[in-house]
Every structure is written in structure tokens, then in C-alpha cells.
Coordinates of C-alpha atoms in Angstrom, one line a residue:
M1 CA 6.6 9.5 -14.2
T2 CA 7.4 12.9 -14.6
P3 CA 10.1 13.8 -12.0
Y4 CA 9.5 16.6 -9.3
I5 CA 11.5 19.3 -10.0
L6 CA 13.4 20.5 -7.0
K7 CA 14.6 24.2 -6.9
K8 CA 17.1 26.0 -5.5
H9 CA 16.1 27.2 -1.8
L10 CA 17.2 29.4 1.2
T11 CA 18.8 27.1 3.6
R12 CA 19.6 27.9 7.1
K13 CA 23.7 28.0 7.9
I14 CA 24.2 28.4 11.9
T15 CA 27.4 29.7 13.4
F16 CA 28.2 30.2 17.3
L17 CA 30.6 32.9 18.2
E18 CA 31.9 33.9 21.9
K19 CA 30.9 37.5 22.3
N20 CA 34.7 38.9 21.9
D21 CA 34.9 37.3 18.4
P22 CA 36.4 40.2 16.1
Q23 CA 34.0 38.8 13.2
I24 CA 30.7 40.2 15.0
P25 CA 29.5 43.6 13.7
A26 CA 29.9 46.1 16.8
A27 CA 26.4 47.5 15.7
L28 CA 24.9 44.4 17.3
F29 CA 25.7 45.4 20.7
S30 CA 24.2 49.0 20.3
A31 CA 21.6 47.7 18.0
V32 CA 18.1 49.3 19.4
S33 CA 15.0 47.5 18.4
K34 CA 11.8 47.6 19.9
A35 CA 9.2 44.8 20.5
P36 CA 7.1 44.2 17.2
D37 CA 3.4 44.8 17.0
L38 CA 2.0 41.6 16.1
T39 CA -1.9 42.7 17.0
D40 CA -3.3 42.0 13.7
F41 CA -0.5 39.4 12.4
P42 CA -2.1 37.3 10.0
Y43 CA -0.5 33.6 10.9
P44 CA 0.0 31.8 14.0
L45 CA 3.2 32.1 15.7
P46 CA 5.8 29.9 17.1
S47 CA 6.1 31.8 20.4
A48 CA 3.3 33.8 22.4
K49 CA 2.9 37.2 20.9
S50 CA 4.1 38.5 24.3
D51 CA 7.2 36.7 24.3
Y52 CA 8.5 38.8 21.3
T53 CA 11.0 41.6 22.4
C54 CA 13.0 42.8 19.4
S55 CA 12.6 42.8 15.9
A56 CA 15.0 43.4 13.0
Q57 CA 14.0 44.2 9.4
G58 CA 16.2 42.3 6.5
N59 CA 15.9 42.5 2.7
N60 CA 12.7 42.1 0.7
S61 CA 10.1 42.9 3.5
V62 CA 11.5 40.1 5.7
M63 CA 10.9 40.8 9.3
W64 CA 12.9 39.0 12.4
F65 CA 11.1 38.6 15.6
G66 CA 13.1 37.8 18.6
G67 CA 12.1 36.8 22.1
K68 CA 12.2 34.7 25.3
T69 CA 11.9 31.3 23.3
G70 CA 13.8 31.9 20.1
I71 CA 13.7 33.9 16.8
T72 CA 10.8 33.7 14.0
R73 CA 11.6 34.9 10.5
Y74 CA 8.6 36.2 8.6
D75 CA 8.9 36.4 4.9
P76 CA 5.2 37.5 3.3
N77 CA 6.6 36.6 0.1
G78 CA 7.0 32.8 0.6
K79 CA 5.8 30.7 -1.3
S80 CA 4.4 28.3 1.1
I81 CA 3.7 28.5 5.0
D82 CA 7.0 26.8 5.8
D83 CA 8.7 29.7 4.3
I84 CA 6.4 32.6 5.2
I85 CA 7.0 31.4 8.9
M86 CA 10.4 30.0 10.1
Y87 CA 11.5 29.3 13.7
F88 CA 14.8 29.3 15.2
S89 CA 15.3 27.7 18.7
A90 CA 17.9 26.6 21.1
H91 CA 20.1 24.5 20.7
R92 CA 20.0 23.9 17.4
H93 CA 19.7 27.5 15.9
L94 CA 20.7 29.5 19.0
P95 CA 23.0 28.9 21.8
H96 CA 20.0 30.1 24.4
H97 CA 16.5 30.5 24.0
A98 CA 16.1 34.3 25.2
V99 CA 17.5 36.6 22.4
D100 CA 18.7 40.0 23.8
A101 CA 19.4 42.1 20.6
M102 CA 19.3 41.5 16.7
L103 CA 20.9 42.9 13.8
A104 CA 20.0 42.3 10.1
D105 CA 22.6 41.7 7.8
G106 CA 21.0 41.8 4.2
D107 CA 19.5 38.0 4.2
D108 CA 21.1 37.2 7.2
L109 CA 21.1 38.1 11.2
W110 CA 23.2 38.6 13.9
A111 CA 21.5 37.7 17.2
L112 CA 22.8 38.3 20.8
C113 CA 21.7 35.5 23.2
R114 CA 23.5 36.0 26.9
D115 CA 27.3 35.3 26.5
K116 CA 27.1 34.2 22.8
V117 CA 26.2 35.4 19.4
A118 CA 24.4 33.3 16.8
H119 CA 25.0 34.1 12.8
I120 CA 22.2 33.1 11.0
E121 CA 23.1 32.8 7.2
M122 CA 20.3 32.1 4.8
I123 CA 22.0 30.7 1.8
M124 CA 20.9 29.4 -1.7
L125 CA 21.5 25.9 -2.2
T126 CA 20.1 23.0 -4.6
A127 CA 19.2 19.7 -2.9
E128 CA 22.3 18.1 -4.9
E129 CA 24.7 20.7 -3.1
K130 CA 23.1 19.7 0.3
S131 CA 23.8 16.0 -0.4
E132 CA 27.7 16.7 -1.4
I133 CA 28.2 19.1 1.8
L134 CA 26.2 16.5 4.0
L135 CA 28.6 13.3 2.6
D136 CA 31.5 15.6 3.4
E137 CA 30.7 16.4 6.9
T138 CA 30.3 12.3 7.2
N139 CA 33.2 11.4 5.5
K140 CA 35.4 13.9 7.4
Y141 CA 33.7 13.7 10.6
V142 CA 31.8 10.8 11.1
M143 CA 33.1 7.4 9.4
R144 CA 35.2 5.6 11.3
R145 CA 36.9 2.5 9.3
G146 CA 34.3 2.6 6.5
M147 CA 31.4 2.5 9.2
V148 CA 29.0 5.4 9.5
S149 CA 26.8 5.8 12.6
Q150 CA 27.3 9.0 14.4
R151 CA 30.3 10.4 16.2
D152 CA 30.3 12.4 19.9
L153 CA 32.2 15.8 20.3
K154 CA 34.0 16.8 23.6
E155 CA 32.7 20.4 22.5
C156 CA 29.5 21.5 21.4
R157 CA 29.3 22.0 17.5
N158 CA 33.2 21.5 17.3
Y159 CA 34.0 18.9 14.8
E160 CA 37.9 19.1 15.8
S161 CA 37.0 17.8 19.2
R162 CA 35.5 14.7 18.1
Y163 CA 36.4 11.3 19.9
P164 CA 38.7 9.2 18.4
Y165 CA 36.4 6.1 18.7
A166 CA 32.6 5.7 18.6
A167 CA 30.2 3.0 19.5
C168 CA 27.0 1.9 17.8
D169 CA 25.2 -1.4 18.0
N170 CA 23.8 -1.0 14.6
D171 CA 26.6 -0.1 12.5
G172 CA 25.8 -2.9 10.3
L173 CA 22.3 -1.3 9.6
F174 CA 23.3 2.2 9.4
T175 CA 26.3 1.9 7.4
S176 CA 24.4 -0.3 4.8
G177 CA 22.1 2.6 4.6
Y178 CA 25.0 5.0 3.8
A179 CA 26.4 2.6 1.5
I180 CA 23.3 2.1 -0.7
G181 CA 22.7 5.6 -0.9
E182 CA 26.2 6.0 -2.3
M183 CA 25.5 3.2 -4.7
Y184 CA 22.6 4.8 -6.0
R185 CA 25.0 8.2 -6.2
Y186 CA 27.3 6.2 -8.3
A187 CA 24.5 4.8 -10.5
T188 CA 23.1 8.1 -11.2
L189 CA 26.2 10.2 -11.8
K190 CA 27.5 7.2 -14.0
E191 CA 24.7 7.6 -16.2
K192 CA 24.6 11.1 -16.4
L193 CA 28.5 11.5 -16.6
G194 CA 30.3 8.4 -17.4
K195 CA 32.3 6.3 -15.5
D196 CA 35.4 8.1 -15.8
H197 CA 34.1 11.5 -14.2
P198 CA 35.9 12.2 -10.7
R199 CA 32.6 12.7 -9.1
V200 CA 31.7 8.9 -10.4
I201 CA 35.0 7.6 -9.3
D202 CA 34.4 8.9 -6.1
A203 CA 31.1 7.9 -5.5
R204 CA 32.3 4.1 -6.7
R205 CA 35.1 4.6 -4.1
N206 CA 32.8 5.4 -1.2
A207 CA 30.4 3.0 -2.0
T208 CA 32.9 0.1 -2.4
K209 CA 34.5 1.2 1.0
A210 CA 31.4 1.2 2.9
C211 CA 30.3 -2.2 1.6
E212 CA 33.5 -3.9 2.8
A213 CA 33.0 -2.4 6.0
C214 CA 29.4 -4.2 6.1
L215 CA 31.1 -7.2 5.0
L216 CA 33.7 -6.9 7.5
L217 CA 31.1 -7.3 10.0
M218 CA 30.0 -10.9 8.5
Y219 CA 33.5 -12.2 8.8
I220 CA 35.7 -10.4 11.6
H221 CA 34.2 -12.5 14.5
G222 CA 36.1 -15.5 12.9
R223 CA 33.5 -17.9 13.5
P224 CA 33.1 -20.8 11.1
E225 CA 29.2 -20.3 10.9
G226 CA 27.7 -17.6 9.2
F227 CA 27.5 -14.9 12.1
I228 CA 27.2 -11.4 11.8
A229 CA 28.7 -8.9 14.5
R230 CA 26.8 -5.7 15.4
S231 CA 29.7 -3.8 15.6
Y232 CA 33.7 -3.9 16.7
H233 CA 36.3 -2.0 18.6
V234 CA 40.2 -2.2 18.4
T235 CA 42.5 -1.9 21.1
G236 CA 42.3 1.3 23.1
E237 CA 39.2 2.0 22.4
P238 CA 36.4 1.6 25.4
I239 CA 33.9 -1.4 25.6
P240 CA 30.5 0.0 26.0
D241 CA 28.8 -1.8 29.1
D242 CA 25.6 -2.4 27.1
G243 CA 26.0 -5.8 25.3
I244 CA 27.9 -9.0 25.0
F245 CA 31.3 -8.6 23.4
Y246 CA 34.3 -11.1 22.6
K247 CA 37.9 -10.3 22.3
R248 CA 39.7 -12.1 19.9
E249 CA 43.2 -14.1 20.9
G250 CA 44.5 -16.4 18.4
K251 CA 41.9 -18.8 17.2
T252 CA 39.8 -18.2 20.4
A253 CA 37.9 -15.4 21.6
H254 CA 36.4 -15.2 24.8
C255 CA 33.2 -12.8 26.4
V256 CA 34.8 -9.8 28.3
F257 CA 33.2 -8.5 31.3
T258 CA 29.9 -5.9 30.9
N259 CA 27.2 -6.0 33.4
E260 CA 24.8 -7.6 30.7
A261 CA 27.2 -10.3 30.0
K262 CA 27.8 -10.8 33.9
N263 CA 24.1 -11.0 34.1
C264 CA 23.9 -13.6 31.4
G265 CA 26.4 -15.5 33.2
R266 CA 28.6 -15.5 29.8
V267 CA 31.7 -13.5 31.1
G268 CA 34.5 -15.8 30.0
E269 CA 32.8 -17.8 27.5
E270 CA 34.9 -19.1 24.6
V271 CA 33.9 -19.1 20.7
P272 CA 36.2 -20.1 17.9
C273 CA 37.7 -17.7 15.6
D274 CA 40.0 -19.5 13.2
Y275 CA 37.9 -18.7 10.1
P276 CA 39.6 -16.5 8.0
V277 CA 38.9 -13.1 7.3
P278 CA 39.1 -12.1 3.6
E279 CA 42.4 -9.8 3.4
R280 CA 40.6 -7.3 1.2
L281 CA 38.0 -6.9 4.3
A282 CA 40.8 -6.9 7.0
A283 CA 42.9 -4.1 5.4
L284 CA 40.2 -1.8 7.0
Y285 CA 42.0 -2.5 10.4
R286 CA 45.2 -4.1 9.3
D287 CA 46.2 -1.0 7.1
I288 CA 46.2 1.3 10.0
G289 CA 48.0 -1.0 12.2
Y290 CA 45.8 -3.5 13.9
T291 CA 45.8 -7.2 14.0
D292 CA 43.1 -9.7 14.4
D293 CA 44.0 -9.9 18.1
D294 CA 43.3 -6.3 18.8
I295 CA 39.5 -6.9 17.8
C296 CA 36.5 -6.8 20.3
Y297 CA 33.2 -7.5 18.4
K298 CA 29.9 -7.0 19.5
A299 CA 27.4 -10.2 19.4
D300 CA 23.7 -10.4 20.1
T301 CA 22.9 -9.3 16.6
S302 CA 19.2 -8.4 15.8
S303 CA 17.2 -8.6 12.6
D304 CA 17.9 -4.9 12.2
E305 CA 21.6 -5.5 11.1
V306 CA 20.7 -8.7 9.1
T307 CA 18.1 -7.1 7.1
G308 CA 20.2 -4.0 6.2
H309 CA 23.3 -6.5 5.0
F310 CA 21.0 -8.2 2.7
L311 CA 19.6 -5.3 1.0
Q312 CA 23.2 -3.5 0.5
M313 CA 24.4 -6.9 -0.2
K314 CA 21.7 -6.9 -3.2
I315 CA 22.3 -3.4 -4.3
A316 CA 25.8 -3.7 -4.1
H317 CA 25.7 -7.0 -6.4
D318 CA 23.4 -4.8 -9.0
F319 CA 25.8 -1.8 -9.2
L320 CA 29.5 -2.7 -8.1
A321 CA 29.7 -6.5 -8.9
E322 CA 30.3 -6.0 -12.8
D323 CA 33.4 -4.1 -12.6
D324 CA 34.5 -5.9 -9.2
P325 CA 34.3 -9.6 -9.5
E326 CA 36.3 -10.1 -6.2
L327 CA 34.0 -8.3 -4.3
D328 CA 31.0 -9.8 -6.0
E329 CA 32.3 -13.3 -4.8
I330 CA 33.0 -12.2 -1.2
I331 CA 29.1 -10.9 -1.2
K332 CA 28.1 -14.4 -2.5
D333 CA 29.8 -16.2 0.3
A334 CA 28.8 -13.9 2.7
C335 CA 25.3 -14.0 2.0
K336 CA 25.3 -18.0 1.7
R337 CA 27.1 -18.4 4.7
T338 CA 24.6 -16.1 6.6
T339 CA 21.4 -17.9 5.3
K340 CA 22.6 -21.3 5.9
H341 CA 23.7 -20.2 9.5
I342 CA 19.6 -19.2 9.9
I343 CA 18.3 -22.3 8.2
D344 CA 20.6 -24.8 10.0
H345 CA 19.8 -23.0 13.6
G346 CA 15.7 -23.4 12.6
F347 CA 15.4 -19.8 11.4
E348 CA 17.0 -18.1 14.5
F349 CA 20.3 -16.4 14.7
C350 CA 22.2 -18.0 17.3
E351 CA 25.1 -17.6 19.6
S352 CA 27.8 -20.1 20.0
S353 CA 25.8 -21.6 22.9
G354 CA 23.1 -22.7 20.3
K355 CA 20.8 -20.3 22.1
P356 CA 18.9 -17.5 19.6
T357 CA 20.2 -14.0 20.1
T358 CA 17.4 -11.5 21.8
W359 CA 16.1 -9.7 18.4
A360 CA 16.7 -12.3 15.5
K361 CA 14.3 -14.5 15.2
W362 CA 12.2 -15.9 12.5
S363 CA 10.9 -19.3 13.7
K364 CA 7.3 -20.6 13.9
R365 CA 8.4 -21.5 17.4
Y366 CA 9.1 -17.9 18.3
F367 CA 5.7 -16.7 16.4
D368 CA 3.3 -19.1 18.2
N369 CA 4.9 -19.2 21.7
D370 CA 5.7 -15.7 22.6
P371 CA 3.8 -12.6 22.8
I372 CA 6.2 -10.4 21.2
G373 CA 6.8 -12.9 18.6
Y374 CA 3.0 -12.9 18.1
V375 CA 3.2 -9.2 17.1
D376 CA 6.6 -9.6 15.3
A377 CA 5.7 -12.5 13.2
P378 CA 4.1 -10.6 10.2
L379 CA 7.5 -8.6 9.3
N380 CA 9.8 -11.2 10.5
S381 CA 8.4 -14.0 8.4
S382 CA 8.4 -11.7 5.3
E383 CA 12.4 -11.1 6.1
M384 CA 13.3 -14.5 5.9
L385 CA 11.5 -14.8 2.8
V386 CA 13.4 -11.8 1.4
Y387 CA 16.8 -13.1 2.8
L388 CA 16.1 -16.3 1.0
K389 CA 15.0 -14.4 -2.3
I390 CA 18.2 -12.2 -2.3
T391 CA 20.4 -15.1 -1.7
M392 CA 18.8 -16.8 -5.0
Y393 CA 19.0 -13.5 -6.8
I394 CA 22.6 -12.6 -6.0
T395 CA 24.2 -16.3 -6.3
G396 CA 21.9 -17.6 -9.4
E397 CA 21.3 -21.0 -7.2
K398 CA 18.2 -22.4 -6.2
G399 CA 18.8 -25.6 -4.5
I400 CA 18.2 -25.6 -0.6
W401 CA 17.1 -21.7 -1.0
Q402 CA 14.2 -22.5 -3.2
E403 CA 13.3 -25.7 -1.3
T404 CA 13.6 -23.6 1.9
Y405 CA 11.5 -20.8 0.3
D406 CA 8.8 -23.2 -0.6
K407 CA 8.7 -25.0 2.5
L408 CA 7.9 -21.5 4.6
I409 CA 5.3 -20.8 1.8
A410 CA 3.7 -23.7 2.5
D411 CA 3.8 -23.1 6.2
G412 CA 2.0 -19.9 5.8
Y413 CA 4.8 -17.4 5.7
A414 CA 3.5 -15.2 3.0
D415 CA 0.0 -15.2 4.4
L416 CA 1.7 -13.6 8.0
G417 CA 2.7 -10.2 6.5
A418 CA -0.7 -8.9 5.6
K419 CA -1.7 -9.5 9.5
H420 CA 0.6 -7.0 10.6
Y421 CA -2.1 -4.3 11.2
D422 CA -4.1 -6.2 13.3
R423 CA -1.6 -7.7 15.2
F424 CA 0.4 -4.6 15.9
Y425 CA -2.9 -2.9 17.2
Q426 CA -3.7 -5.9 19.5
G427 CA -0.2 -5.6 20.7
A428 CA -0.5 -1.9 21.4
M429 CA -3.9 -2.4 23.5
R430 CA -2.5 -5.0 25.4
E431 CA 0.1 -2.7 26.5
R432 CA -2.6 -0.3 27.1
V433 CA -0.9 2.5 25.0
N434 CA -1.6 4.3 21.8
P435 CA -0.2 2.3 18.4
E436 CA 2.0 5.1 17.5
E437 CA 3.6 4.9 20.9
D438 CA 4.1 1.1 20.9
L439 CA 6.1 1.3 17.6
M440 CA 9.6 0.5 17.4
Y441 CA 10.0 3.2 14.8
G442 CA 13.1 1.4 13.1
D443 CA 10.8 -1.5 12.2
N444 CA 9.5 1.1 9.2
M445 CA 12.8 1.1 7.8
L446 CA 12.6 -2.9 8.3
A447 CA 9.5 -3.1 6.4
L448 CA 10.3 -1.0 3.7
M449 CA 13.7 -2.7 2.9
T450 CA 12.1 -6.0 3.0
Y451 CA 8.6 -5.6 1.3
W452 CA 10.5 -3.3 -1.6
M453 CA 12.7 -6.1 -2.3
L454 CA 9.9 -8.7 -2.0
C455 CA 7.9 -6.9 -4.4
T456 CA 10.7 -6.5 -6.7
L457 CA 12.0 -10.0 -6.8
E458 CA 9.0 -12.0 -6.7
K459 CA 7.6 -13.1 -10.0
D460 CA 4.6 -15.3 -8.7
E461 CA 1.4 -13.3 -9.2
A462 CA -0.5 -15.0 -6.5
L463 CA 2.6 -14.6 -3.8
L464 CA 3.3 -10.9 -5.3
K465 CA -0.2 -10.0 -4.3
K466 CA 0.2 -11.3 -0.8
Y467 CA 3.3 -9.3 -0.4
R468 CA 1.8 -6.0 -1.8
A469 CA -1.1 -6.6 0.6
A470 CA 1.6 -6.9 3.3
F471 CA 3.2 -3.9 2.1
K472 CA 0.0 -1.9 2.5
S473 CA -0.6 -2.9 5.9
W474 CA 2.3 -0.7 6.9
S475 CA 0.9 2.2 4.8
G476 CA -0.6 4.2 7.7
L477 CA 2.4 4.5 10.0
I478 CA 5.0 5.2 6.7
L479 CA 2.9 7.5 4.5
R480 CA 2.2 9.8 7.7
E481 CA 5.8 10.9 8.0
H482 CA 6.0 12.5 4.6
T483 CA 9.7 11.1 4.4
P484 CA 11.2 10.6 0.8
G485 CA 13.4 7.6 1.7
Y486 CA 9.9 5.7 2.8
D487 CA 7.9 6.9 0.2
F488 CA 10.1 6.5 -2.8
M489 CA 10.6 2.7 -1.3
Y490 CA 6.7 2.2 -1.0
K491 CA 6.0 3.3 -4.5
L492 CA 8.5 1.1 -5.9
G493 CA 7.2 -1.6 -4.2
I494 CA 3.5 -0.7 -4.9
P495 CA 3.5 1.3 -8.2
D496 CA -0.1 2.3 -8.2
A497 CA 0.5 3.7 -4.8
E498 CA -0.3 7.3 -4.2
I499 CA 2.4 9.5 -2.8
D500 CA 2.6 13.2 -1.9
L501 CA 5.9 14.4 -4.1
E502 CA 5.1 17.9 -3.2
K503 CA 5.6 17.1 0.6
D504 CA 8.6 15.1 -0.3
A505 CA 10.2 17.8 -2.1
N506 CA 9.2 20.1 0.9
W507 CA 11.7 17.6 3.1
F508 CA 14.5 18.4 0.8
T509 CA 14.1 22.0 0.6
H510 CA 13.8 22.3 4.4
F511 CA 16.7 19.9 5.4
E512 CA 19.9 21.4 6.9
T513 CA 23.3 20.9 5.9
N514 CA 24.8 20.0 9.2
R515 CA 23.8 17.1 11.1
F516 CA 24.7 18.2 14.9
I517 CA 22.3 16.7 17.4
S518 CA 20.7 19.5 18.9
T519 CA 17.4 19.9 20.7
V520 CA 14.7 22.2 19.6
N521 CA 12.2 24.1 21.7
S522 CA 9.2 21.8 22.3
L523 CA 7.0 24.5 23.8
R524 CA 5.6 25.9 20.3
H525 CA 2.7 28.1 20.4
D526 CA 1.7 27.2 16.9
V527 CA 1.2 23.3 17.1
A528 CA -0.9 21.6 19.3
V529 CA 0.7 18.8 21.5
K530 CA -0.9 15.7 23.0
I531 CA 0.6 13.7 25.9
G532 CA 1.0 9.9 25.5
R533 CA 2.5 7.3 27.5
N534 CA 5.3 5.0 25.4
Y535 CA 6.2 1.0 26.2
D536 CA 8.5 2.3 28.7
E537 CA 6.1 4.0 30.5
K538 CA 7.8 7.5 30.1
R539 CA 5.5 10.5 29.1
E540 CA 6.1 11.5 25.5
F541 CA 4.7 14.5 23.6
E542 CA 3.4 14.1 20.3
I543 CA 2.8 16.9 18.0
S544 CA -0.5 17.3 16.0
A545 CA 1.1 18.6 12.6
L546 CA 4.6 17.4 11.0
L547 CA 7.2 20.1 11.2
T548 CA 10.0 20.3 8.5
P549 CA 13.2 18.6 9.2
N550 CA 14.9 21.8 10.4
E551 CA 12.6 22.5 13.0
R552 CA 12.4 19.1 14.7
H553 CA 15.1 17.0 16.4
V554 CA 18.1 15.1 14.4
S555 CA 17.8 11.7 14.0
K556 CA 18.2 8.5 12.0
Y557 CA 15.1 6.6 10.5
D558 CA 14.5 5.1 13.8
R559 CA 12.6 7.9 15.6
N560 CA 9.0 9.4 15.7
P561 CA 9.2 12.5 13.5
Y562 CA 6.1 13.6 15.5
D563 CA 8.2 13.6 18.8
L564 CA 9.2 16.7 20.7
F565 CA 11.8 15.7 22.8
K566 CA 12.9 18.3 25.7
G567 CA 16.5 17.1 26.0
E568 CA 19.3 19.8 26.5
N569 CA 21.6 18.1 23.9
K570 CA 23.8 21.2 22.7
G571 CA 25.4 19.6 19.5
T572 CA 28.0 17.1 21.2
C573 CA 27.0 14.5 18.6
V574 CA 26.8 14.2 15.0
E575 CA 24.9 12.2 13.1
S576 CA 25.5 10.7 9.7
C577 CA 23.9 12.0 6.3
Y578 CA 22.7 8.7 5.2
I579 CA 19.0 9.4 5.6
Y580 CA 19.4 12.4 3.3
T581 CA 21.6 10.9 0.6
Y582 CA 19.7 7.4 0.9
A583 CA 16.5 9.4 -0.2
Y584 CA 18.2 11.8 -2.7
W585 CA 19.7 9.1 -4.9
I586 CA 17.4 6.5 -4.9
G587 CA 14.8 9.4 -5.8
R588 CA 17.2 10.5 -8.5
Y589 CA 17.9 7.2 -10.0
Y590 CA 14.2 6.2 -10.1
G591 CA 12.9 9.5 -11.6
F592 CA 11.0 10.6 -8.5
I593 CA 12.9 14.1 -8.3
D594 CA 15.2 15.9 -10.3
E595 CA 16.9 19.3 -10.0
E596 CA 16.0 22.3 -11.9
G597 CA 17.9 22.7 -15.2
Q598 CA 18.8 19.1 -15.6
A599 CA 15.3 17.2 -16.4

């Protein structure tokens, strides 16, 4: 396959300043600009023509139009419509929706918006340079003890105001995604630069630390069976009220008070925690002054985390194990303990009470006796099969793993996957919603992780055919997003699949170099909007055309990219880089993409 060559491209860099900041040119405050005449303008505009009140001319025939609902940049020489028309709105690009005055400054723009000023810089970057900038942002401001999810800020867009703690119940899944991206960065750069190059050493260090952070969640609870914690907190960090948490004390942990624990009648419940945490993993908290008794971990783990853990263990075994046998032994032990736990508990992930967690059930009992389980069965059955395949791959063992795999095949697990499309639509119709609205979008990533690995590891042609048929049943939801991280995994699992590399390249081209969670204007004049009703009865907007990443909401791989949110987040949270670095380095490693001048 010939890689798609990514070229340097203009990238937005946004800075907000107070009006009295000395960096602001005085000419902005005396700028006189008239409303543009857009009578015969040849393209649809993000704002109504009557909303534009000011304009400024930049370099190379570029025009900036400002008004009541943001700024439009018009470049008649742009190579695509996304380059010709660019939209800047609050609160992602502007401090307020309305623009009072503008001053062009070469390729850049100063915009006065009530009491603040936005400086919009248009800088040329390669996709790889973006990956490095985004990675640096995550490592400095988002990562905590090796875990990567997101970080709240006390002040909008001020990294230094970040809280010293963070809370995310999907730490295992999101950190796995970050780790996998770093593993592929390491493998790609190692092949290109050699293992002793500083960039290669840095990538390996990052990948290893993230892998250790994921593995720690598989041991930090201290339970003798192969449980996995969702997340953990240390002494001094507030415990969220949205789950079941256990505080370690000596060889016993007890369930602390939260409203959820109270409602479940589990406050004070005790569980053993005498299984040792490997020293290498415990160093992530012990080396900064905490002990085992400082740990409070979150339980009620879902299949999301389990699937992410298995994939990152497989990739770590491939790329890190050869030069780190100690890490590989921990991976093998964690993998076997987890898989055995699931088998021993009837293909359900169970708490110490023996009852399954809410969202980690892969059993026929769940599939056949629960209306949600009926819809979950196609994906969950395949997840169970891939856990077994990965366990055999990593350990080199067959035994109980192969016996269990064969039993599940005989029970029809491999046949359930292809029923996803029908059951998903049946479930949506039962709930009287549009199918796209009924989807838990995180399931897309779980399906991709699952079927990519099943199609990679399965050697039996009859089973492989079934797994590819199951994978194809997700194609309508996956391929409509033109998300490179999705498309590349899909193509790896189904080699004859058609993906649009040009649209994937456009995703990288129009991705910004910060991950501030800020809202974008949902009242666009150039994109039709449909109103739907999702599963929790809230009215939601879905656009009729996919916007570029820099003009839609910032999120992980678990949100609908067609959604237009109406929130008022002004940048009080920083997301991690992993959706970009995961996609970019997998794409580079497998030859889907390359940089200009490097092919």
C-alpha cells in the first residue's frame, strides 16, 4: 500500500489576552473596518451575511469577516473547502461570540471581543510536529502518576491553574490508548532512527510508564483474584460521589461512603487486599511518598477498561517485552489472572460479593435473560473470545484458555458477532430513538479493538470469516466518522475494506495543537441541523455534515462527532492527546500515512 503523504499545513494557535496586555497592538483599538459586502459571495458562510459587521484583509488575498457570531477566514486560494472557509467561534477560538474590531497582522489576526482580545496565529506545522506538541501538553499538564485521562483547571485556559488531582472512571481504557500510541511511536522511530536515538528512548520511556500505570490498576486493589480497578486516588484527593470506592487499610479494604455505595447497601463492606503489588508498579505512588494504606480505588469495573487493558498488554508484549523481560512477566501474570477470574466467575467480572459488576458481563445468562444483554451480546461475546486469544498469544500457553475458547465457539459465541447490526437497530426501535442516538459511542472503539485483534490472531479460516463479518456489521457507524484511528484499525482487520485516506489526512491537517475543552457555536448558518432524542430523553442536535476536528467539540473516542453541543465550557479542562497520537503513530507504523520528504 502506498502511504498518503501528509504535507505541512496552516494550524490555528489561539491566545486570549486582557485588553490592557502590552502585547496587543494599539492599532487594534483604533481600527476602522466596514461590514463586508457579501452579496455575491460564492460559498455558504458559517454566519448569516447580515451578522458580519467588520472585516480585515490579510496576506495573499485572505479576508477575515467578523460579526455577532464569530469570525470567518476566507482564502480564495485554498485547496479544499475546509481551507477556503474557516470558522472561529467562542469559546474555543474567541472569548466571546461577538467581535467588535479586527486587525490583520500578516497571516495572523487580532480580534477585540468585549473585554478581551483573541490573537489568532496561523502557523505551518507537519502532522508529526503536532503530535509532539500535543504529547508535550499531555505529559506536562494531564498525566498523573502515569495515568492519562483529562485534567480540570481552576481558570480558563490556564495550565498552571490545574488541580493537583483528577478523577476519571475510565483511566484504564484512556491510559491504554495513550500507551498504545506511544508504543507505536517507539516502534516507528526505532525502525527509522535506531534504538539509541533520544527520541526513541523518550518514546520507550513514555510507553513503559503508561503500561506500568495500566498494569498497576490490575494489582492496586490487593485482591487475590484477578480484579481490575477503574481508577485510584491517594490520601488528600477528594473521592467522587459517582461510584464504589474501597479504602485500603492493612490487609483489608472497606467500601467508603458515597451515595451510590449507600444506595447499594455496600458502605463498610470489607474485601481482602493482601495480594502483593509488584514493587515496580507500586513505585508509581511509593516513590512520591504514598503507601498502600493511602490508596482508595474505584471498583464496579466495566468491559471498557478490560478490553483496553488486553489490547495494550498485547502491544506491549510485541514492542517492549524483548528488552524488558521483567515487564513481560508482569504482563503475563496480569493477563492470566484476569482471564482466569472471568472464567471462574461464569464469564462475568465479579465483585467480592460474587455479584457481577454493572457493565462487564460476557455470559450466556446475561445475553439470554436481559434486554440490554441481548443487544450487548454480539460485541461482548467477541470481547470474551479476544481476551482468550490474547492470553494464549502473550503466554504461549493453550490448556484451559484453548479449552474455554473451543467451548465458547461451540456455544455459538463466534456466530453472535455478525448479529450486531440487527440487534442494535432492534434495540433502538424498542427505545423509539434514531439508531445513531441510541449508541454508546465508546462501543465503537471497543468493537475496533476487539475485531482488529480477533482478525489478526485467528488462523482458522472459517472463524476468521465470521469475525470479519462481525466487524463489517459495525462499518456503517465507524466509517461515517472518517476518524483515522478507527479507519486504520478497520482496514487492518479487513484488508480489502475501502477507507478514504484523503479524508483521514484532512483530519490530521485540521487538528489543533491544544486540547482545551471549549464549546463551539452550534448555530452555524452553513450546516443543516436535525433534532433527535437520545436514550436519556434529552434533545440533542446532530449536524448533517461532518465538520473538521478544529470546528467541533473536543472529546475522546467516545462521543458522536456529529453532535453540536450547546454548553458553555470556556476551557476549564484539558483532554489528553491520545486520540491524535494513537491514530498518527499506528498510521505511520503500518504505512497508511507518511510525512512529506520522508516516504
